[in-house]
PDB file of C-alpha atoms and ligand atoms in Angstrom:
ATOM      1  CA  UNK A   1      -9.943  -8.915   9.317  1.00  0.00           C
ATOM      2  CA  UNK A   2      -6.907 -10.639   7.763  1.00  0.00           C
ATOM      3  CA  UNK A   3      -3.880  -8.357   8.065  1.00  0.00           C
ATOM      4  CA  UNK A   4      -2.067  -7.318   4.898  1.00  0.00           C
ATOM      5  CA  UNK A   5       1.721  -7.093   5.125  1.00  0.00           C
ATOM      6  CA  UNK A   6       2.902  -5.185   2.059  1.00  0.00           C
ATOM      7  CA  UNK A   7       6.433  -4.666   0.738  1.00  0.00           C
ATOM      8  CA  UNK A   8       7.260  -1.659  -1.420  1.00  0.00           C
ATOM      9  CA  UNK A   9      10.633  -2.262  -3.055  1.00  0.00           C
ATOM     10  CA  UNK A  10      10.586   1.179  -4.717  1.00  0.00           C
ATOM     11  CA  UNK A  11      13.405   1.597  -7.302  1.00  0.00           C
ATOM     12  CA  UNK A  12      15.577  -1.136  -5.819  1.00  0.00           C
ATOM     13  CA  UNK A  13      16.690  -4.559  -7.103  1.00  0.00           C
ATOM     14  CA  UNK A  14      17.719  -5.958 -10.438  1.00  0.00           C
ATOM     15  CA  UNK A  15      15.939  -9.107 -11.620  1.00  0.00           C
ATOM     16  CA  UNK A  16      18.549 -11.372 -10.009  1.00  0.00           C
ATOM     17  CA  UNK A  17      18.396  -9.470  -6.750  1.00  0.00           C
ATOM     18  CA  UNK A  18      14.599  -9.606  -6.736  1.00  0.00           C
ATOM     19  CA  UNK A  19      14.629 -13.326  -7.455  1.00  0.00           C
ATOM     20  CA  UNK A  20      17.101 -14.025  -4.654  1.00  0.00           C
ATOM     21  CA  UNK A  21      15.160 -11.916  -2.150  1.00  0.00           C
ATOM     22  CA  UNK A  22      11.809 -13.531  -2.875  1.00  0.00           C
ATOM     23  CA  UNK A  23      13.327 -17.032  -2.782  1.00  0.00           C
ATOM     24  CA  UNK A  24      14.930 -16.245   0.577  1.00  0.00           C
ATOM     25  CA  UNK A  25      11.637 -14.871   1.879  1.00  0.00           C
ATOM     26  CA  UNK A  26       9.729 -18.008   0.857  1.00  0.00           C
ATOM     27  CA  UNK A  27      12.469 -20.177   2.365  1.00  0.00           C
ATOM     28  CA  UNK A  28      12.084 -18.417   5.696  1.00  0.00           C
ATOM     29  CA  UNK A  29       8.281 -18.116   5.731  1.00  0.00           C
ATOM     30  CA  UNK A  30       7.528 -21.493   4.127  1.00  0.00           C
ATOM     31  CA  UNK A  31       4.930 -22.424   1.561  1.00  0.00           C
ATOM     32  CA  UNK A  32       2.196 -22.145   4.220  1.00  0.00           C
ATOM     33  CA  UNK A  33       2.142 -19.264   6.666  1.00  0.00           C
ATOM     34  CA  UNK A  34       1.797 -20.049  10.357  1.00  0.00           C
ATOM     35  CA  UNK A  35      -0.043 -16.739  10.855  1.00  0.00           C
ATOM     36  CA  UNK A  36      -3.265 -15.754   9.074  1.00  0.00           C
ATOM     37  CA  UNK A  37      -1.880 -12.926   6.925  1.00  0.00           C
ATOM     38  CA  UNK A  38      -1.705 -11.815   3.322  1.00  0.00           C
ATOM     39  CA  UNK A  39       1.708 -10.821   1.987  1.00  0.00           C
ATOM     40  CA  UNK A  40       2.028  -8.407  -0.917  1.00  0.00           C
ATOM     41  CA  UNK A  41       5.241  -7.732  -2.844  1.00  0.00           C
ATOM     42  CA  UNK A  42       5.520  -4.600  -5.004  1.00  0.00           C
ATOM     43  CA  UNK A  43       8.796  -4.850  -6.956  1.00  0.00           C
ATOM     44  CA  UNK A  44       9.886  -2.413  -9.659  1.00  0.00           C
ATOM     45  CA  UNK A  45       8.237  -3.152 -13.036  1.00  0.00           C
ATOM     46  CA  UNK A  46      11.330  -4.878 -14.438  1.00  0.00           C
ATOM     47  CA  UNK A  47      11.202  -7.516 -11.706  1.00  0.00           C
ATOM     48  CA  UNK A  48       7.448  -8.192 -11.686  1.00  0.00           C
ATOM     49  CA  UNK A  49       7.763 -11.222 -13.939  1.00  0.00           C
ATOM     50  CA  UNK A  50      10.539 -12.946 -11.991  1.00  0.00           C
ATOM     51  CA  UNK A  51       8.710 -12.417  -8.701  1.00  0.00           C
ATOM     52  CA  UNK A  52       5.428 -13.617 -10.270  1.00  0.00           C
ATOM     53  CA  UNK A  53       7.158 -16.866 -11.265  1.00  0.00           C
ATOM     54  CA  UNK A  54       8.480 -17.489  -7.761  1.00  0.00           C
ATOM     55  CA  UNK A  55       5.216 -16.811  -5.916  1.00  0.00           C
ATOM     56  CA  UNK A  56       2.750 -18.473  -8.286  1.00  0.00           C
ATOM     57  CA  UNK A  57       2.186 -21.486  -5.987  1.00  0.00           C
ATOM     58  CA  UNK A  58       2.324 -19.563  -2.715  1.00  0.00           C
ATOM     59  CA  UNK A  59      -1.287 -18.963  -1.724  1.00  0.00           C
ATOM     60  CA  UNK A  60      -0.655 -16.198   0.820  1.00  0.00           C
ATOM     61  CA  UNK A  61       1.495 -14.063  -1.510  1.00  0.00           C
ATOM     62  CA  UNK A  62       0.265 -11.421  -3.949  1.00  0.00           C
ATOM     63  CA  UNK A  63       2.012  -9.262  -6.513  1.00  0.00           C
ATOM     64  CA  UNK A  64       1.500  -5.526  -6.884  1.00  0.00           C
ATOM     65  CA  UNK A  65       2.580  -2.625  -9.067  1.00  0.00           C
ATOM     66  CA  UNK A  66       3.843   0.578  -7.472  1.00  0.00           C
ATOM     67  CA  UNK A  67       1.974   2.863  -9.856  1.00  0.00           C
ATOM     68  CA  UNK A  68       0.164   2.964 -13.227  1.00  0.00           C
ATOM     69  CA  UNK A  69      -1.423   5.342 -15.690  1.00  0.00           C
ATOM     70  CA  UNK A  70      -5.231   5.184 -15.910  1.00  0.00           C
ATOM     71  CA  UNK A  71      -5.654   4.079 -19.525  1.00  0.00           C
ATOM     72  CA  UNK A  72      -5.617   0.739 -21.337  1.00  0.00           C
ATOM     73  CA  UNK A  73      -2.873   1.693 -23.773  1.00  0.00           C
ATOM     74  CA  UNK A  74      -1.731   4.686 -25.770  1.00  0.00           C
ATOM     75  CA  UNK A  75       0.913   7.322 -26.398  1.00  0.00           C
ATOM     76  CA  UNK A  76       2.018   7.705 -22.761  1.00  0.00           C
ATOM     77  CA  UNK A  77       5.778   7.307 -22.967  1.00  0.00           C
ATOM     78  CA  UNK A  78       7.291   5.895 -19.817  1.00  0.00           C
ATOM     79  CA  UNK A  79       3.974   4.797 -18.330  1.00  0.00           C
ATOM     80  CA  UNK A  80       2.427   1.389 -17.691  1.00  0.00           C
ATOM     81  CA  UNK A  81      -1.254   0.408 -17.760  1.00  0.00           C
ATOM     82  CA  UNK A  82      -3.250  -1.514 -15.160  1.00  0.00           C
ATOM     83  CA  UNK A  83      -3.968  -4.092 -17.871  1.00  0.00           C
ATOM     84  CA  UNK A  84      -0.226  -4.681 -18.220  1.00  0.00           C
ATOM     85  CA  UNK A  85       0.069  -5.117 -14.465  1.00  0.00           C
ATOM     86  CA  UNK A  86      -2.793  -7.636 -14.488  1.00  0.00           C
ATOM     87  CA  UNK A  87      -1.210  -9.398 -17.474  1.00  0.00           C
ATOM     88  CA  UNK A  88       2.061  -9.964 -15.601  1.00  0.00           C
ATOM     89  CA  UNK A  89       0.241 -11.373 -12.563  1.00  0.00           C
ATOM     90  CA  UNK A  90      -0.453  -8.365 -10.336  1.00  0.00           C
ATOM     91  CA  UNK A  91      -3.625  -8.249  -8.312  1.00  0.00           C
ATOM     92  CA  UNK A  92      -2.809  -5.013  -6.474  1.00  0.00           C
ATOM     93  CA  UNK A  93      -1.324  -1.600  -7.200  1.00  0.00           C
ATOM     94  CA  UNK A  94      -0.311   1.355  -5.069  1.00  0.00           C
ATOM     95  CA  UNK A  95      -1.851   4.735  -5.870  1.00  0.00           C
ATOM     96  CA  UNK A  96      -0.747   8.065  -4.458  1.00  0.00           C
ATOM     97  CA  UNK A  97       2.376   6.973  -2.596  1.00  0.00           C
ATOM     98  CA  UNK A  98       3.917  10.071  -1.036  1.00  0.00           C
ATOM     99  CA  UNK A  99       6.883   9.840  -3.432  1.00  0.00           C
ATOM    100  CA  UNK A 100       4.413   9.983  -6.343  1.00  0.00           C
ATOM    101  CA  UNK A 101       2.602  12.930  -4.773  1.00  0.00           C
ATOM    102  CA  UNK A 102       5.674  14.924  -3.787  1.00  0.00           C
ATOM    103  CA  UNK A 103       8.470  14.025  -6.234  1.00  0.00           C
ATOM    104  CA  UNK A 104       6.254  13.488  -9.283  1.00  0.00           C
ATOM    105  CA  UNK A 105       3.644  16.095  -8.311  1.00  0.00           C
ATOM    106  CA  UNK A 106       0.614  13.812  -8.693  1.00  0.00           C
ATOM    107  CA  UNK A 107      -2.540  15.652  -7.677  1.00  0.00           C
ATOM    108  CA  UNK A 108      -5.912  14.512  -6.318  1.00  0.00           C
ATOM    109  CA  UNK A 109      -7.656  14.700  -9.720  1.00  0.00           C
ATOM    110  CA  UNK A 110      -5.222  12.237 -11.296  1.00  0.00           C
ATOM    111  CA  UNK A 111      -5.209  10.025  -8.206  1.00  0.00           C
ATOM    112  CA  UNK A 112      -8.998   9.829  -8.307  1.00  0.00           C
ATOM    113  CA  UNK A 113      -8.857   8.672 -11.921  1.00  0.00           C
ATOM    114  CA  UNK A 114      -6.250   6.078 -11.019  1.00  0.00           C
ATOM    115  CA  UNK A 115      -8.224   4.641  -8.099  1.00  0.00           C
ATOM    116  CA  UNK A 116     -11.435   4.545 -10.140  1.00  0.00           C
ATOM    117  CA  UNK A 117      -9.920   3.106 -13.304  1.00  0.00           C
ATOM    118  CA  UNK A 118      -7.731   0.598 -11.470  1.00  0.00           C
ATOM    119  CA  UNK A 119     -10.702  -0.773  -9.527  1.00  0.00           C
ATOM    120  CA  UNK A 120     -12.895  -0.856 -12.641  1.00  0.00           C
ATOM    121  CA  UNK A 121     -10.441  -2.961 -14.611  1.00  0.00           C
ATOM    122  CA  UNK A 122      -9.902  -5.437 -11.785  1.00  0.00           C
ATOM    123  CA  UNK A 123      -6.952  -4.353  -9.670  1.00  0.00           C
ATOM    124  CA  UNK A 124      -7.141  -4.064  -5.903  1.00  0.00           C
ATOM    125  CA  UNK A 125      -5.969  -0.594  -4.974  1.00  0.00           C
ATOM    126  CA  UNK A 126      -3.862   0.545  -2.029  1.00  0.00           C
ATOM    127  CA  UNK A 127      -4.574   4.254  -1.813  1.00  0.00           C
ATOM    128  CA  UNK A 128      -1.831   6.051   0.147  1.00  0.00           C
ATOM    129  CA  UNK A 129      -2.461   9.161   2.193  1.00  0.00           C
ATOM    130  CA  UNK A 130      -0.597  11.065   4.888  1.00  0.00           C
ATOM    131  CA  UNK A 131       0.292  14.484   6.190  1.00  0.00           C
ATOM    132  CA  UNK A 132       3.571  16.410   5.966  1.00  0.00           C
ATOM    133  CA  UNK A 133       5.334  17.434   9.168  1.00  0.00           C
ATOM    134  CA  UNK A 134       4.371  21.094   8.811  1.00  0.00           C
ATOM    135  CA  UNK A 135       0.723  20.088   8.434  1.00  0.00           C
ATOM    136  CA  UNK A 136       0.932  17.999  11.611  1.00  0.00           C
ATOM    137  CA  UNK A 137       2.584  20.883  13.484  1.00  0.00           C
ATOM    138  CA  UNK A 138      -0.191  23.193  12.298  1.00  0.00           C
ATOM    139  CA  UNK A 139      -2.828  20.803  13.702  1.00  0.00           C
ATOM    140  CA  UNK A 140      -4.137  19.930  10.237  1.00  0.00           C
ATOM    141  CA  UNK A 141      -3.943  16.119  10.301  1.00  0.00           C
ATOM    142  CA  UNK A 142      -7.719  15.642  10.374  1.00  0.00           C
ATOM    143  CA  UNK A 143      -8.276  18.144   7.571  1.00  0.00           C
ATOM    144  CA  UNK A 144      -5.483  16.760   5.355  1.00  0.00           C
ATOM    145  CA  UNK A 145      -6.563  13.129   5.680  1.00  0.00           C
ATOM    146  CA  UNK A 146     -10.227  13.932   5.030  1.00  0.00           C
ATOM    147  CA  UNK A 147      -9.312  16.009   2.024  1.00  0.00           C
ATOM    148  CA  UNK A 148      -7.109  13.246   0.582  1.00  0.00           C
ATOM    149  CA  UNK A 149      -9.863  10.683   1.199  1.00  0.00           C
ATOM    150  CA  UNK A 150     -12.462  12.900  -0.465  1.00  0.00           C
ATOM    151  CA  UNK A 151     -11.368  11.559  -3.873  1.00  0.00           C
ATOM    152  CA  UNK A 152     -13.183   8.360  -2.880  1.00  0.00           C
ATOM    153  CA  UNK A 153     -16.551  10.085  -2.659  1.00  0.00           C
ATOM    154  CA  UNK A 154     -17.134   9.579  -6.383  1.00  0.00           C
ATOM    155  CA  UNK A 155     -16.099   5.933  -6.142  1.00  0.00           C
ATOM    156  CA  UNK A 156     -18.720   4.620  -3.770  1.00  0.00           C
ATOM    157  CA  UNK A 157     -20.976   2.532  -5.942  1.00  0.00           C
ATOM    158  CA  UNK A 158     -18.727  -0.489  -6.477  1.00  0.00           C
ATOM    159  CA  UNK A 159     -19.840  -3.766  -4.971  1.00  0.00           C
ATOM    160  CA  UNK A 160     -17.244  -5.644  -2.934  1.00  0.00           C
ATOM    161  CA  UNK A 161     -15.220  -2.464  -2.449  1.00  0.00           C
ATOM    162  CA  UNK A 162     -14.245  -3.644   1.038  1.00  0.00           C
ATOM    163  CA  UNK A 163     -12.196  -6.482  -0.498  1.00  0.00           C
ATOM    164  CA  UNK A 164     -10.726  -4.362  -3.285  1.00  0.00           C
ATOM    165  CA  UNK A 165      -9.763  -1.069  -1.683  1.00  0.00           C
ATOM    166  CA  UNK A 166      -7.094  -0.653   0.998  1.00  0.00           C
ATOM    167  CA  UNK A 167      -5.988   2.627   2.556  1.00  0.00           C
ATOM    168  CA  UNK A 168      -2.374   3.132   3.632  1.00  0.00           C
ATOM    169  CA  UNK A 169      -1.861   5.887   6.195  1.00  0.00           C
ATOM    170  CA  UNK A 170       1.760   6.964   5.758  1.00  0.00           C
ATOM    171  CA  UNK A 171       2.798  10.178   7.486  1.00  0.00           C
ATOM    172  CA  UNK A 172       5.270  11.739   5.044  1.00  0.00           C
ATOM    173  CA  UNK A 173       7.709  12.596   7.841  1.00  0.00           C
ATOM    174  CA  UNK A 174       7.950   8.919   8.855  1.00  0.00           C
ATOM    175  CA  UNK A 175       8.694   7.462   5.406  1.00  0.00           C
ATOM    176  CA  UNK A 176      12.301   6.363   5.044  1.00  0.00           C
ATOM    177  CA  UNK A 177      13.380   8.565   7.958  1.00  0.00           C
ATOM    178  CA  UNK A 178      13.607   6.000  10.758  1.00  0.00           C
ATOM    179  CA  UNK A 179      11.171   8.195  12.673  1.00  0.00           C
ATOM    180  CA  UNK A 180       8.133   6.024  13.306  1.00  0.00           C
ATOM    181  CA  UNK A 181       4.874   7.658  14.378  1.00  0.00           C
ATOM    182  CA  UNK A 182       3.971   7.122  18.044  1.00  0.00           C
ATOM    183  CA  UNK A 183       1.174   4.742  19.063  1.00  0.00           C
ATOM    184  CA  UNK A 184      -1.109   7.650  19.955  1.00  0.00           C
ATOM    185  CA  UNK A 185      -0.491   9.372  16.610  1.00  0.00           C
ATOM    186  CA  UNK A 186      -1.180   6.159  14.701  1.00  0.00           C
ATOM    187  CA  UNK A 187      -4.291   5.406  16.763  1.00  0.00           C
ATOM    188  CA  UNK A 188      -5.709   8.900  16.191  1.00  0.00           C
ATOM    189  CA  UNK A 189      -4.936   9.000  12.473  1.00  0.00           C
ATOM    190  CA  UNK A 190      -6.406   5.542  11.837  1.00  0.00           C
ATOM    191  CA  UNK A 191      -9.537   6.522  13.754  1.00  0.00           C
ATOM    192  CA  UNK A 192      -9.931   9.588  11.513  1.00  0.00           C
ATOM    193  CA  UNK A 193      -9.525   7.371   8.439  1.00  0.00           C
ATOM    194  CA  UNK A 194     -11.981   4.756   9.752  1.00  0.00           C
ATOM    195  CA  UNK A 195     -14.611   7.369  10.557  1.00  0.00           C
ATOM    196  CA  UNK A 196     -14.236   8.968   7.144  1.00  0.00           C
ATOM    197  CA  UNK A 197     -14.501   5.577   5.405  1.00  0.00           C
ATOM    198  CA  UNK A 198     -17.749   4.993   7.299  1.00  0.00           C
ATOM    199  CA  UNK A 199     -18.988   8.426   6.206  1.00  0.00           C
ATOM    200  CA  UNK A 200     -18.299   7.545   2.592  1.00  0.00           C
ATOM    201  CA  UNK A 201     -19.207   3.849   2.524  1.00  0.00           C
ATOM    202  CA  UNK A 202     -21.482   3.342   5.527  1.00  0.00           C
ATOM    203  CA  UNK A 203     -21.041   0.083   7.458  1.00  0.00           C
ATOM    204  CA  UNK A 204     -18.831  -1.301   4.663  1.00  0.00           C
ATOM    205  CA  UNK A 205     -16.242   1.274   5.727  1.00  0.00           C
ATOM    206  CA  UNK A 206     -15.623  -0.878   8.802  1.00  0.00           C
ATOM    207  CA  UNK A 207     -14.284  -3.684   6.611  1.00  0.00           C
ATOM    208  CA  UNK A 208     -11.838  -1.699   4.476  1.00  0.00           C
ATOM    209  CA  UNK A 209      -8.277  -2.427   5.541  1.00  0.00           C
ATOM    210  CA  UNK A 210      -6.175   0.486   6.781  1.00  0.00           C
ATOM    211  CA  UNK A 211      -2.398  -0.072   6.714  1.00  0.00           C
ATOM    212  CA  UNK A 212       0.211   1.950   8.554  1.00  0.00           C
ATOM    213  CA  UNK A 213       3.437   2.823   6.737  1.00  0.00           C
ATOM    214  CA  UNK A 214       6.513   4.762   7.831  1.00  0.00           C
ATOM    215  CA  UNK A 215       9.720   3.240   9.190  1.00  0.00           C
ATOM    216  CA  UNK A 216       8.127  -0.072  10.192  1.00  0.00           C
ATOM    217  CA  UNK A 217      10.888  -2.408  11.399  1.00  0.00           C
ATOM    218  CA  UNK A 218      10.984  -5.879  12.986  1.00  0.00           C
ATOM    219  CA  UNK A 219      11.236  -4.356  16.464  1.00  0.00           C
ATOM    220  CA  UNK A 220       8.186  -2.070  16.200  1.00  0.00           C
ATOM    221  CA  UNK A 221       5.905  -4.100  13.871  1.00  0.00           C
ATOM    222  CA  UNK A 222       4.164  -6.115  16.548  1.00  0.00           C
ATOM    223  CA  UNK A 223       3.202  -3.035  18.610  1.00  0.00           C
ATOM    224  CA  UNK A 224       2.012  -1.201  15.502  1.00  0.00           C
ATOM    225  CA  UNK A 225      -0.224  -3.969  14.219  1.00  0.00           C
ATOM    226  CA  UNK A 226      -1.749  -4.280  17.693  1.00  0.00           C
ATOM    227  CA  UNK A 227      -3.169  -0.741  17.504  1.00  0.00           C
ATOM    228  CA  UNK A 228      -6.917  -0.370  16.870  1.00  0.00           C
ATOM    229  CA  UNK A 229      -7.810  -0.030  13.185  1.00  0.00           C
ATOM    230  CA  UNK A 230      -4.333  -1.040  11.994  1.00  0.00           C
ATOM    231  CA  UNK A 231      -5.053  -3.838   9.527  1.00  0.00           C
ATOM    232  CA  UNK A 232      -1.525  -4.329   8.270  1.00  0.00           C
ATOM    233  CA  UNK A 233       1.585  -2.431   7.257  1.00  0.00           C
ATOM    234  CA  UNK A 234       3.214  -0.999   4.141  1.00  0.00           C
ATOM    235  CA  UNK A 235       6.973  -1.371   4.431  1.00  0.00           C
ATOM    236  CA  UNK A 236       9.721   0.233   2.362  1.00  0.00           C
ATOM    237  CA  UNK A 237      13.308  -0.062   3.609  1.00  0.00           C
ATOM    238  CA  UNK A 238      12.830  -3.063   5.899  1.00  0.00           C
ATOM    239  CA  UNK A 239      11.081  -5.028   3.144  1.00  0.00           C
ATOM    240  CA  UNK A 240      14.214  -5.105   0.987  1.00  0.00           C
ATOM    241  CA  UNK A 241      15.776  -7.884   3.058  1.00  0.00           C
ATOM    242  CA  UNK A 242      14.089 -11.270   3.498  1.00  0.00           C
ATOM    243  CA  UNK A 243      15.344 -11.520   7.038  1.00  0.00           C
ATOM    244  CA  UNK A 244      13.777  -8.289   8.291  1.00  0.00           C
ATOM    245  CA  UNK A 245      10.595  -8.480   6.200  1.00  0.00           C
ATOM    246  CA  UNK A 246       9.895 -12.065   7.314  1.00  0.00           C
ATOM    247  CA  UNK A 247      10.069 -10.928  10.939  1.00  0.00           C
ATOM    248  CA  UNK A 248       7.585  -8.142  10.185  1.00  0.00           C
ATOM    249  CA  UNK A 249       5.217 -10.538   8.396  1.00  0.00           C
ATOM    250  CA  UNK A 250       5.071 -12.841  11.408  1.00  0.00           C
ATOM    251  CA  UNK A 251       5.262 -10.124  14.085  1.00  0.00           C
TER     252      UNK A 251
HETATM  253  C1  PEP B   1       7.042   3.271   1.995  1.00  0.00           C
HETATM  254  O1  PEP B   1       7.800   3.303   1.045  1.00  0.00           O
HETATM  255  O2  PEP B   1       5.824   3.227   1.790  1.00  0.00           O
HETATM  256  C2  PEP B   1       7.588   3.290   3.350  1.00  0.00           C
HETATM  257  C3  PEP B   1       6.752   3.281   4.365  1.00  0.00           C
HETATM  258  O3  PEP B   1       8.958   3.312   3.485  1.00  0.00           O
HETATM  259  P1  PEP B   1       9.791   3.026   4.837  1.00  0.00           P
HETATM  260  O4  PEP B   1       9.238   1.764   5.452  1.00  0.00           O
HETATM  261  O5  PEP B   1      11.206   2.882   4.389  1.00  0.00           O
HETATM  262  O6  PEP B   1       9.578   4.196   5.740  1.00  0.00           O
END
């Protein structure tokens, strides 16, 4: 399975900063990648267009939104539609990032609508899941991940889902903290996710990519992507600089 190396720029970078970062990244990585990987960049909405322009001839790079509202258009002040993301050149979008779940209180019902609607209108979806530290300490990782994945049970009749849906396992306590999950923790969590995907999708569940996210850095990326069932990474902080993200992409 081709690994997906995804950058989440969160609420960072003006248009000029985004343009400079993506140019630097392409300068370092080249127009052809030496490794067989997909690279996804998720800038803030205001920089989607400038990044789209820079990557349009780079065949290993994709553009993604960090969020959307599940409707074509309407009176939803402050929101953006998947159609608008597609229109600006996105092929992917994140759904359910832990900052959306915990700061903006997005619940499973809404996340289910987003995954379903986003896939229906043509976006590839990276559905983010992960436990909080108190849930891990209480031995609830299995239960939490299965419950978060249960929103997919109603979205199991789409052909080609294995190419369109990606899961990102991001333990909340490892995001932006510098505290990366251990190899055993990642292995076990990804195994739970893989088994649950097979429960929901049958054999196809074997071909759905599962990313790890949470304090991935150039010095731990290679070990992480070598773990069973880790099909790529979702990177926040270390994706903001071309130098560090390029090392992760080629790790
Ligand atoms: C993220 O934003 O999804 C993330 C994993 O952030 P960081 O790499 O900074 O932990």
